[in-house]
XYZ file of C-alpha atoms in Angstrom:
698
model
C -5.829 -41.237 -23.144
C -4.745 -44.515 -20.812
C -6.940 -46.571 -18.247
C -6.314 -44.422 -14.551
C -8.342 -47.049 -12.605
C -11.512 -49.706 -12.467
C -14.084 -48.183 -10.019
C -17.263 -50.701 -8.964
C -20.724 -48.047 -8.158
C -22.112 -48.977 -5.206
C -24.855 -46.144 -5.059
C -26.218 -43.300 -6.965
C -28.253 -40.832 -4.871
C -29.635 -37.254 -5.851
C -30.358 -34.627 -2.774
C -32.054 -31.446 -3.388
C -31.172 -28.232 -1.406
C -33.381 -24.990 -1.431
C -30.836 -22.177 -0.853
C -31.601 -18.235 -0.609
C -29.080 -15.748 -1.313
C -29.510 -11.859 -0.929
C -26.923 -9.578 -2.883
C -26.559 -5.610 -2.325
C -25.458 -4.546 -5.438
C -23.284 -0.786 -6.095
C -24.054 1.634 -7.955
C -27.839 1.793 -6.979
C -29.629 -0.955 -9.789
C -32.281 -0.118 -11.888
C -32.676 -3.790 -13.534
C -31.281 -7.154 -13.615
C -30.729 -8.236 -16.782
C -28.932 -11.589 -16.035
C -28.288 -14.016 -13.043
C -25.778 -16.803 -13.631
C -24.771 -19.363 -10.954
C -21.731 -21.874 -10.928
C -20.149 -24.288 -8.845
C -16.229 -24.427 -7.355
C -14.651 -26.263 -5.421
C -16.316 -28.980 -4.485
C -14.834 -30.933 -1.085
C -16.017 -33.661 1.034
C -14.882 -35.691 3.416
C -16.751 -38.683 5.560
C -16.845 -38.878 8.895
C -18.541 -42.008 10.915
C -22.186 -42.496 9.240
C -22.189 -39.025 7.743
C -20.774 -37.177 4.415
C -19.856 -33.174 4.873
C -20.388 -31.720 0.954
C -18.325 -28.562 0.585
C -18.842 -26.274 -2.573
C -18.318 -22.409 -3.029
C -21.389 -21.035 -5.285
C -20.635 -18.219 -7.190
C -23.572 -15.941 -8.538
C -22.859 -13.682 -11.703
C -25.022 -11.076 -11.632
C -25.490 -8.548 -15.018
C -27.180 -5.629 -13.702
C -28.132 -1.828 -15.140
C -27.753 1.477 -12.850
C -29.615 4.624 -13.939
C -27.464 6.525 -17.129
C -24.675 4.058 -16.570
C -23.686 0.559 -18.522
C -24.191 -2.724 -18.121
C -22.550 -3.646 -14.755
C -21.265 -7.059 -13.858
C -20.875 -8.329 -10.398
C -19.718 -11.553 -8.899
C -20.451 -12.926 -5.126
C -18.585 -16.234 -3.784
C -21.179 -17.611 -0.906
C -19.496 -20.840 0.869
C -22.103 -24.033 1.033
C -21.924 -27.228 3.520
C -24.441 -29.745 3.944
C -24.289 -33.208 5.211
C -25.750 -35.724 3.959
C -26.573 -39.587 5.245
C -26.060 -42.138 2.457
C -27.502 -45.768 2.182
C -23.900 -46.826 3.097
C -20.514 -46.670 3.483
C -17.702 -48.968 2.802
C -14.241 -49.168 4.151
C -12.139 -47.270 1.516
C -15.088 -45.815 -0.149
C -14.687 -43.245 -1.888
C -16.713 -40.240 -3.461
C -17.966 -38.740 -6.471
C -19.673 -35.597 -5.885
C -21.321 -33.105 -8.565
C -23.185 -30.537 -8.118
C -25.314 -27.811 -10.142
C -27.581 -24.655 -9.363
C -31.112 -23.870 -10.868
C -32.062 -20.228 -10.343
C -35.476 -20.649 -9.310
C -36.261 -16.982 -9.342
C -35.137 -13.401 -8.227
C -36.614 -10.581 -7.034
C -34.829 -6.681 -6.730
C -36.075 -4.717 -3.571
C -34.061 -1.001 -3.641
C -30.301 -2.233 -4.041
C -31.033 -6.037 -2.965
C -31.369 -8.626 -4.918
C -33.041 -11.798 -3.615
C -32.478 -14.980 -5.217
C -33.795 -18.630 -4.766
C -31.849 -21.370 -5.745
C -32.295 -24.745 -6.045
C -29.141 -27.393 -5.880
C -29.085 -30.279 -6.842
C -26.049 -32.542 -5.330
C -25.069 -35.946 -6.906
C -23.036 -38.370 -5.071
C -22.212 -41.592 -5.951
C -20.370 -44.124 -3.605
C -17.181 -45.793 -5.448
C -14.532 -47.899 -4.592
C -11.137 -48.771 -6.716
C -11.071 -52.551 -8.111
C -8.724 -54.798 -9.217
C -9.323 -57.152 -12.075
C -8.717 -60.306 -10.105
C -11.269 -60.110 -7.929
C -13.935 -61.831 -9.848
C -13.772 -65.657 -7.238
C -16.801 -65.735 -6.151
C -16.418 -66.984 -1.938
C -19.457 -68.520 -0.200
C -20.535 -67.277 3.640
C -23.173 -67.486 5.953
C -25.060 -64.620 7.077
C -27.526 -63.319 9.050
C -29.793 -60.421 8.964
C -29.381 -57.406 11.455
C -31.946 -54.311 12.139
C -30.505 -51.425 13.968
C -32.448 -47.982 14.397
C -30.397 -44.955 13.719
C -31.644 -41.618 14.695
C -31.778 -38.800 11.935
C -33.259 -35.896 13.783
C -34.995 -35.062 17.478
C -37.671 -32.574 16.945
C -39.487 -30.966 20.334
C -42.932 -29.386 19.724
C -45.160 -27.103 22.317
C -48.794 -27.000 22.284
C -50.888 -25.415 24.421
C -54.087 -27.436 25.755
C -57.059 -25.691 26.725
C -60.659 -27.251 27.032
C -63.788 -26.855 29.471
C -64.956 -29.415 32.199
C -68.443 -29.519 33.049
C -70.662 -31.896 35.310
C -73.809 -30.683 37.156
C -72.760 -31.984 40.492
C -69.399 -31.071 40.359
C -68.621 -28.921 43.502
C -64.836 -28.418 43.496
C -62.075 -30.120 41.437
C -58.499 -31.603 42.997
C -56.196 -32.577 40.342
C -56.199 -33.632 36.744
C -54.177 -36.300 35.085
C -53.455 -36.025 31.037
C -51.202 -38.596 29.561
C -51.062 -39.755 25.840
C -54.654 -42.272 24.882
C -53.070 -42.922 21.788
C -50.708 -41.184 18.929
C -49.797 -41.720 15.425
C -46.909 -40.071 13.642
C -46.730 -39.886 9.863
C -43.121 -38.585 8.536
C -43.741 -36.281 5.020
C -41.590 -34.948 2.721
C -40.030 -32.251 5.770
C -42.491 -32.660 7.788
C -43.898 -34.736 10.531
C -47.563 -34.796 11.137
C -48.691 -36.200 14.681
C -52.393 -37.774 15.302
C -53.770 -38.719 18.211
C -55.519 -38.232 21.536
C -54.874 -36.768 24.810
C -56.577 -38.552 28.181
C -57.810 -36.087 30.857
C -58.662 -37.404 34.127
C -60.440 -35.030 36.269
C -60.966 -35.782 40.065
C -63.459 -33.654 41.864
C -65.442 -33.434 44.820
C -69.582 -33.583 44.480
C -72.466 -31.800 45.809
C -72.219 -34.826 48.377
C -68.807 -34.395 49.809
C -67.813 -37.561 47.460
C -64.943 -37.798 45.784
C -65.602 -38.776 41.585
C -63.860 -39.085 38.600
C -64.376 -38.447 35.063
C -62.110 -38.716 31.189
C -62.478 -36.409 28.602
C -60.110 -37.066 25.472
C -58.958 -34.067 23.718
C -57.734 -34.423 20.192
C -54.353 -33.781 19.227
C -53.235 -32.632 15.860
C -49.717 -30.958 15.395
C -47.649 -30.854 12.264
C -43.956 -30.018 12.871
C -41.231 -28.992 10.050
C -38.551 -31.171 9.631
C -35.862 -30.413 7.451
C -34.099 -34.444 7.288
C -38.017 -35.999 6.912
C -38.137 -38.594 4.907
C -41.396 -40.706 3.749
C -39.479 -43.949 4.972
C -38.349 -43.021 8.094
C -40.131 -43.583 11.403
C -40.993 -41.411 14.370
C -41.379 -41.923 18.229
C -43.495 -39.965 20.043
C -42.941 -39.071 23.989
C -44.991 -36.039 25.581
C -44.717 -34.430 28.993
C -47.865 -32.161 30.341
C -47.315 -28.987 32.627
C -49.546 -28.719 35.817
C -52.539 -27.920 34.870
C -54.319 -24.935 36.009
C -58.375 -25.590 36.429
C -60.457 -21.776 36.762
C -63.890 -22.266 37.661
C -66.501 -20.195 34.580
C -69.580 -18.432 35.470
C -71.798 -21.412 35.011
C -72.226 -23.508 38.215
C -70.096 -26.944 37.346
C -68.446 -25.364 34.664
C -64.281 -25.110 34.686
C -61.931 -24.174 32.159
C -58.867 -26.184 32.461
C -55.407 -24.977 30.810
C -52.352 -27.212 29.910
C -49.199 -27.319 28.326
C -47.878 -30.373 26.212
C -43.764 -31.063 25.522
C -43.692 -33.309 22.234
C -40.356 -34.768 21.701
C -40.007 -36.279 18.787
C -36.972 -38.619 16.904
C -37.139 -39.018 13.604
C -35.641 -42.370 12.914
C -33.937 -44.859 10.086
C -34.594 -48.478 9.981
C -31.342 -49.676 8.486
C -31.470 -53.473 7.633
C -28.973 -55.936 6.183
C -26.961 -59.081 5.832
C -23.811 -59.976 7.781
C -21.350 -62.508 7.479
C -21.406 -64.514 10.377
C -18.947 -67.540 9.022
C -16.139 -67.434 6.318
C -14.624 -70.714 6.163
C -12.094 -70.251 2.962
C -8.257 -71.340 2.271
C -5.727 -68.480 2.590
C -8.398 -66.119 4.267
C -7.886 -64.957 8.231
C -11.424 -64.177 9.617
C -11.568 -61.747 12.669
C -14.946 -62.059 14.695
C -16.532 -60.369 17.324
C -19.567 -61.234 20.007
C -21.912 -59.216 19.499
C -25.099 -58.624 21.627
C -27.920 -56.134 19.595
C -30.651 -54.728 21.322
C -33.354 -53.359 18.827
C -37.043 -51.438 20.591
C -39.606 -52.791 18.287
C -42.758 -51.633 19.915
C -43.625 -48.865 22.103
C -46.253 -47.422 23.984
C -48.082 -46.165 27.334
C -51.383 -47.785 29.366
C -53.462 -46.395 31.638
C -56.155 -47.677 33.335
C -58.583 -46.591 36.186
C -59.215 -49.197 39.602
C -61.920 -48.404 42.034
C -62.114 -51.474 44.640
C -63.737 -51.536 48.622
C -62.972 -52.831 51.454
C -64.274 -53.324 54.740
C -62.728 -51.132 56.955
C -64.053 -49.853 60.807
C -62.914 -46.624 61.296
C -64.361 -42.783 62.175
C -61.558 -40.921 59.971
C -59.119 -41.370 56.955
C -56.052 -39.812 57.639
C -53.685 -40.250 54.889
C -52.663 -42.729 51.929
C -49.782 -44.185 50.476
C -49.248 -46.524 47.684
C -47.067 -47.985 45.364
C -46.625 -50.681 42.528
C -45.338 -53.395 44.436
C -44.846 -56.010 42.027
C -45.919 -56.279 37.873
C -45.380 -58.871 35.298
C -46.641 -59.844 31.733
C -47.480 -62.672 29.314
C -48.241 -63.057 25.818
C -50.492 -65.287 24.662
C -51.295 -64.744 20.714
C -51.919 -61.239 19.887
C -52.588 -59.572 23.682
C -49.777 -58.883 26.522
C -51.749 -59.668 29.615
C -49.974 -57.223 32.662
C -51.133 -58.516 35.649
C -49.168 -56.633 39.200
C -50.207 -55.719 42.486
C -50.870 -52.125 44.039
C -49.734 -52.107 47.940
C -51.862 -49.817 49.755
C -51.055 -47.964 53.168
C -53.874 -46.296 55.195
C -53.365 -44.115 58.024
C -56.840 -43.357 60.257
C -59.295 -43.510 63.232
C -60.319 -46.398 64.761
C -63.724 -46.603 66.703
C -61.637 -45.940 70.142
C -60.407 -42.720 68.569
C -56.387 -44.246 68.388
C -54.538 -43.998 65.391
C -54.429 -47.352 63.474
C -53.142 -49.056 60.184
C -53.854 -50.937 58.086
C -51.847 -52.626 54.211
C -53.993 -53.761 51.541
C -53.502 -55.096 48.322
C -55.010 -54.421 45.055
C -54.489 -56.713 42.152
C -54.788 -55.913 38.603
C -54.468 -57.464 35.215
C -55.085 -55.226 32.159
C -54.615 -56.735 28.349
C -52.938 -54.947 25.449
C -52.535 -55.324 22.130
C -48.725 -56.547 21.700
C -48.917 -56.232 17.525
C -48.166 -58.597 15.046
C -44.073 -59.205 16.096
C -42.749 -62.034 14.054
C -39.511 -62.401 16.216
C -39.274 -62.874 19.961
C -39.036 -60.023 22.102
C -39.213 -59.817 26.202
C -41.146 -55.955 27.487
C -39.846 -53.580 29.947
C -41.979 -52.214 32.037
C -42.298 -48.768 34.299
C -45.168 -48.674 36.195
C -46.412 -46.054 38.654
C -49.418 -44.416 40.189
C -50.367 -41.365 38.336
C -53.295 -40.606 41.707
C -54.784 -42.216 44.644
C -57.244 -41.615 46.813
C -59.492 -43.325 49.354
C -62.992 -42.284 50.744
C -63.910 -44.452 54.454
C -67.732 -44.503 54.793
C -70.423 -46.796 57.049
C -67.297 -49.487 57.345
C -66.039 -49.505 54.395
C -63.177 -47.418 52.322
C -63.670 -47.411 48.552
C -59.436 -47.172 46.979
C -59.295 -45.112 44.119
C -56.185 -45.369 41.719
C -55.316 -44.138 38.454
C -51.878 -46.356 37.187
C -49.721 -45.431 34.519
C -47.591 -48.174 32.516
C -45.081 -47.245 29.926
C -44.035 -50.414 28.303
C -41.285 -51.297 25.807
C -40.782 -54.609 23.149
C -37.298 -55.660 22.957
C -35.298 -57.472 20.828
C -31.958 -59.189 21.898
C -30.110 -61.079 19.675
C -26.499 -62.396 20.574
C -24.422 -63.383 17.279
C -21.126 -63.823 16.458
C -20.188 -61.384 13.303
C -17.493 -61.428 11.359
C -15.345 -57.661 11.402
C -12.802 -58.411 8.823
C -11.200 -60.755 6.316
C -7.526 -60.457 5.775
C -6.846 -59.976 2.336
C -9.343 -58.045 1.680
C -9.612 -58.177 -1.869
C -13.497 -59.191 -3.069
C -14.702 -58.391 0.547
C -17.429 -55.800 1.221
C -17.275 -54.185 4.810
C -19.997 -51.649 5.714
C -20.251 -49.246 8.356
C -23.451 -50.126 11.035
C -24.019 -47.916 13.894
C -25.786 -50.790 16.272
C -27.060 -50.597 20.022
C -24.222 -53.409 22.118
C -25.312 -54.323 24.829
C -21.750 -54.448 27.071
C -22.402 -56.090 30.157
C -25.442 -57.002 32.004
C -25.174 -58.178 35.561
C -26.666 -57.521 39.201
C -25.180 -55.456 42.284
C -26.292 -56.080 45.653
C -26.312 -53.509 48.261
C -26.222 -53.547 52.541
C -27.761 -50.747 54.154
C -27.293 -50.712 57.452
C -28.832 -47.479 59.249
C -30.392 -46.483 62.557
C -33.021 -44.872 63.375
C -34.366 -42.940 66.638
C -38.098 -43.631 67.076
C -40.630 -40.354 68.763
C -41.934 -42.743 71.351
C -41.000 -46.139 72.919
C -41.522 -49.000 71.024
C -43.281 -51.976 72.166
C -43.681 -54.340 69.283
C -43.147 -53.774 65.024
C -46.277 -54.342 63.133
C -44.642 -54.077 59.741
C -42.088 -52.030 57.865
C -41.975 -51.064 54.382
C -39.252 -49.484 51.939
C -39.532 -48.095 48.343
C -35.941 -47.054 46.458
C -37.134 -43.037 45.375
C -34.776 -40.587 43.159
C -32.970 -42.925 41.574
C -30.029 -41.377 39.083
C -27.530 -42.733 36.951
C -23.898 -40.596 36.424
C -21.866 -42.326 33.904
C -18.211 -41.025 35.163
C -15.412 -43.691 32.506
C -16.059 -47.335 32.589
C -17.410 -46.672 36.121
C -21.208 -45.147 36.972
C -22.365 -44.135 40.043
C -25.879 -45.196 41.497
C -26.956 -42.681 43.662
C -30.808 -42.356 45.281
C -32.716 -42.834 48.638
C -34.638 -45.012 50.537
C -37.870 -44.328 51.489
C -38.390 -46.171 55.230
C -42.018 -46.606 56.598
C -41.652 -47.917 60.136
C -45.313 -49.172 61.740
C -44.624 -49.819 65.480
C -47.038 -50.262 68.425
C -45.806 -48.434 71.206
C -46.207 -49.803 75.207
C -49.197 -47.297 75.053
C -50.538 -49.691 72.633
C -50.631 -46.765 70.212
C -50.223 -47.697 66.343
C -47.395 -44.898 64.760
C -45.956 -44.366 61.775
C -42.774 -42.942 61.322
C -40.842 -42.274 58.275
C -36.916 -41.967 57.098
C -35.164 -41.091 53.671
C -31.758 -42.466 53.846
C -29.442 -41.413 50.856
C -27.248 -44.744 49.455
C -24.946 -44.682 47.011
C -23.419 -47.698 45.130
C -20.211 -47.563 42.453
C -19.474 -49.985 39.680
C -18.043 -50.933 36.374
C -18.454 -52.130 33.137
C -16.306 -54.729 30.995
C -15.617 -52.241 28.105
C -17.525 -49.462 29.281
C -17.496 -46.083 27.557
C -18.259 -42.176 28.660
C -20.723 -42.327 26.163
C -22.786 -45.516 26.999
C -25.786 -45.536 28.816
C -26.629 -47.790 31.930
C -30.207 -48.740 32.331
C -30.745 -49.978 36.632
C -33.648 -51.612 37.798
C -33.761 -51.372 41.506
C -35.472 -53.433 44.149
C -35.150 -54.698 47.919
C -35.001 -57.967 48.609
C -34.548 -58.498 51.956
C -35.352 -56.835 55.160
C -34.582 -57.136 58.949
C -35.067 -55.221 61.869
C -34.150 -55.331 65.109
C -34.865 -52.958 68.637
C -31.695 -51.894 69.843
C -33.437 -49.774 73.054
C -36.841 -48.187 73.309
C -36.765 -45.671 71.174
C -33.872 -46.693 68.806
C -34.228 -49.607 66.036
C -31.814 -51.168 63.126
C -32.959 -51.928 59.757
C -31.079 -53.386 57.781
C -31.999 -53.469 53.834
C -30.512 -55.523 51.470
C -30.817 -53.483 47.535
C -30.368 -55.363 44.499
C -29.768 -53.684 41.488
C -30.080 -55.131 37.967
C -27.629 -53.433 35.522
C -27.783 -53.317 31.614
C -25.175 -51.037 29.986
C -25.398 -50.364 26.062
C -23.789 -48.171 23.569
C -24.142 -47.291 20.316
C -21.189 -47.936 18.453
C -20.089 -47.364 15.285
C -17.966 -50.528 13.523
C -17.258 -51.962 10.287
C -18.843 -55.329 9.530
C -18.421 -58.182 6.878
C -21.366 -58.057 4.377
C -19.834 -60.482 2.286
C -17.573 -61.654 -1.221
C -18.316 -59.260 -3.761
C -20.936 -61.037 -7.156
C -20.250 -59.644 -10.479
C -23.385 -60.219 -11.637
C -25.074 -57.712 -8.925
C -22.740 -54.560 -9.493
C -21.843 -51.878 -11.312
C -18.764 -51.393 -12.752
C -16.802 -48.770 -14.763
C -13.299 -47.856 -16.354
C -11.545 -44.341 -15.625
C -9.545 -43.077 -18.125
C -7.160 -39.824 -18.286
C -5.842 -37.680 -20.224
C -3.244 -34.797 -19.561
C -2.746 -31.535 -21.171
C -0.261 -29.059 -21.336
C -1.309 -25.241 -21.904
C 0.789 -21.940 -21.523
C 0.162 -18.759 -19.706
C 2.208 -15.569 -20.021
C 1.040 -12.960 -17.523
C 2.649 -9.761 -16.137
C 3.114 -8.623 -12.546
C 3.719 -4.337 -12.219
C 6.175 -4.670 -9.033
C 6.031 -2.533 -6.268
C 9.521 -1.530 -6.069
C 11.954 -1.935 -9.097
C 13.830 -4.947 -8.802
C 17.018 -6.334 -9.654
C 16.431 -10.047 -9.925
C 13.757 -12.672 -8.934
C 14.303 -15.134 -6.439
C 11.344 -17.527 -6.672
C 7.911 -17.776 -8.157
C 5.608 -20.273 -7.144
C 2.200 -20.320 -8.404
C -0.884 -22.206 -6.900
C -4.371 -22.880 -8.599
C -6.802 -21.979 -5.892
C -10.090 -22.162 -8.165
C -10.932 -24.622 -10.890
C -14.023 -25.609 -12.443
C -15.792 -26.886 -15.862
C -17.806 -24.869 -17.750
C -20.023 -26.402 -21.261
C -21.684 -24.703 -23.579
C -21.708 -25.447 -27.380
C -18.230 -25.736 -28.705
C -17.115 -27.840 -25.816
C -15.612 -27.893 -22.236
C -13.893 -24.883 -20.858
C -11.469 -25.553 -18.187
C -11.083 -22.684 -16.062
C -9.680 -21.722 -12.718
C -7.871 -18.994 -10.658
C -4.110 -18.779 -10.291
C -2.370 -16.859 -7.454
C 1.188 -15.899 -7.827
C 3.894 -15.203 -5.523
C 6.561 -13.098 -6.713
C 9.782 -12.846 -4.117
C 12.210 -10.292 -5.303
C 15.318 -8.589 -4.391
C 14.773 -4.860 -4.878
C 17.256 -2.049 -6.073
C 17.527 -0.738 -2.006
C 18.820 -4.389 -1.806
C 15.562 -5.906 0.589
C 13.488 -8.890 -0.411
C 9.952 -8.088 -1.829
C 7.021 -10.174 -1.965
C 4.229 -9.422 -4.709
C 0.763 -11.451 -4.761
C -1.102 -11.099 -8.080
C -4.007 -13.369 -9.396
C -5.493 -13.985 -13.034
C -8.022 -16.411 -14.184
C -7.804 -18.970 -17.299
C -9.990 -20.845 -19.462
C -9.221 -23.386 -21.650
C -11.151 -24.921 -24.196
C -11.218 -28.470 -25.195
C -13.743 -30.925 -27.600
C -16.650 -32.301 -26.222
C -15.780 -36.128 -25.926
C -17.946 -38.316 -24.663
C -17.937 -39.469 -20.828
C -15.696 -36.629 -19.761
C -16.393 -36.310 -15.752
C -17.241 -32.340 -15.075
C -16.385 -32.521 -11.657
C -13.198 -35.017 -11.515
C -10.776 -32.721 -12.589
C -6.683 -32.053 -11.721
C -4.875 -28.283 -12.561
C -1.494 -27.705 -11.461
C 1.113 -24.739 -12.575
C 4.872 -24.236 -12.893
C 6.715 -21.416 -13.797
C 8.290 -21.602 -17.059
C 10.032 -18.320 -17.703
C 10.722 -15.060 -15.716
C 11.916 -11.776 -17.271
C 12.308 -8.314 -15.444
C 11.558 -5.408 -18.190
C 10.790 -1.036 -17.762
C 13.895 -1.127 -15.667
C 13.033 -3.999 -13.114
C 9.563 -3.000 -12.414
C 7.815 -5.205 -14.749
C 7.768 -9.330 -13.982
C 6.815 -11.011 -17.511
C 6.552 -14.906 -16.436
C 4.932 -17.924 -18.356
C 3.683 -21.023 -16.335
C 2.699 -24.213 -17.895
C -0.796 -24.912 -16.776
C -1.203 -28.831 -16.317
C -4.991 -30.391 -16.732
C -6.092 -33.615 -16.089
C -9.348 -35.062 -17.180
C -11.119 -37.963 -16.575
C -13.384 -40.143 -18.899
C -16.243 -42.320 -17.466
C -16.956 -45.530 -19.681
C -19.442 -48.513 -18.514
C -17.750 -52.206 -18.636
C -19.884 -55.448 -19.060
C -18.985 -58.156 -16.263
C -20.823 -60.690 -17.322
C -17.365 -62.135 -18.829
C -15.205 -60.100 -16.439
C -13.303 -56.895 -16.736
C -11.646 -55.971 -19.953
């Protein structure tokens, strides 16, 4: 044996997979006596942060048929699995071993069903030379990223009863997740929480009332990729609720469907090098702005306020959250904002009237025990808005929902490469990289034709609706509608309202942008101006401001540090080559004059172990090209299996094997109808030996 190479063992991991195989047996079987599985042709590919392992499961079955001898059949089944190892390093190689175990089998008529347990033993290794023992110092910094392992969807039917003695008619039902907790188990996701149902109804006195119910939520979703150390993020969407009165007064059956969207995430933390200064090394750096969502949730609350308003009849309400902000005090996040409500009503003189009311709100939400500085992104919306005008007072009721996310942004300069790389470790990361943050402005000028001659503009309100962002390449297109509400007094003194929807579009670009980037846009109206051009013609100018953040998930190699021998495992790989002779006879389809060429190819190879030692087996495909007696060129292909015994040697790597074949002799006999061949089979075996690293490598 001679030393082939020295390897560093980066990580070792065993993955277990269950597999079921159905085999049709012929002739008709009466009993299966034995099932012998073996794995052939194990191969792998590394793609980004995943490892794709392919192999062939050869299942040998011994069975008896009625009145016949013992029979044998072998069935080949291709296997393909995707694994996500803990890290992938530039230049890394894999050592993949697979061992099948027969769990149980069942014979039903002529179908044999077999359940296997496949154990995949993966080792990440990298070749090292004997000159890398020099210890180099570097400045490092921790980064954390979340990688989406799997996305699952689950739909559940929700049915519950609502009962109020004073309920005459239900107006609407709004549902949302009050709280939710997702627990990750092996192969399962357990979701537990509560669904809050806000029911708005008319009582027997024709007044609008509100009641809230809580429905428990428990779902178990299968997920093969789920592991206990992963985390899950859950969002929910609800269909329109259907409510039907039952035979009992004030009792309603409410039905809806809830769709849960679950992302299974793996948190990856590692130290990366931010500064490395040593003579003889060239450092390549890159400025990164990393984005990490460390917490997210949903806050909903109910607001009821009364205001003095003299009127005869309420016509309509329109409301929006015009302002929202937050402050963090200790473990609480205080959210405050303003709701703007436009009230249309008939005044005491039976004329159309308008009033704009602002409602302030202030709510506290636990912020969690976050030890890193974060900023919160808030997305508010009004789920329900209603009002009751009575005795000179208007009572306004609003159900507000605020979606929040705690975002940790970190600007850092990282080292992506060091030249030369000897003694330097690089690891593949998937990071949420902020490409660019900037603002765009758009002046939207529009001429509006009024229904009645205008005397005075009382007020004008605008809101951006139906905002949609389309990523083209490095550019993106923002489309939406500008909803304009104009309140004006006509020459007859009546206050009127006119609504217009103006579509708009704006094209932007991102420096270093990509087609798979995500562009988040926050739109608001900065300035508004109006000018009366004619009695029924009004010109409006809106200044729209768009705050843009472009991010992308990027796979990139980062330097994690210099090699430290004391913390690593190493082994030496030795190689031993053996030569074996193999004779084979090929019957030719046409009598031959002479042989032109013989090409042998090893199509299968495997290692088997028993008490005698190790058996090296394989299949050889022989391609013989010859000139026949008809002076035409013919080709015959034949297969043969071989098996050689080698002594049981310590440290034999049964999953690293090289076999090749060359023709040594070819003789025509029996008048050119038989080709007698002899091949030289070269078998390279590899042997592993662990080494001590305290004093360096041998």
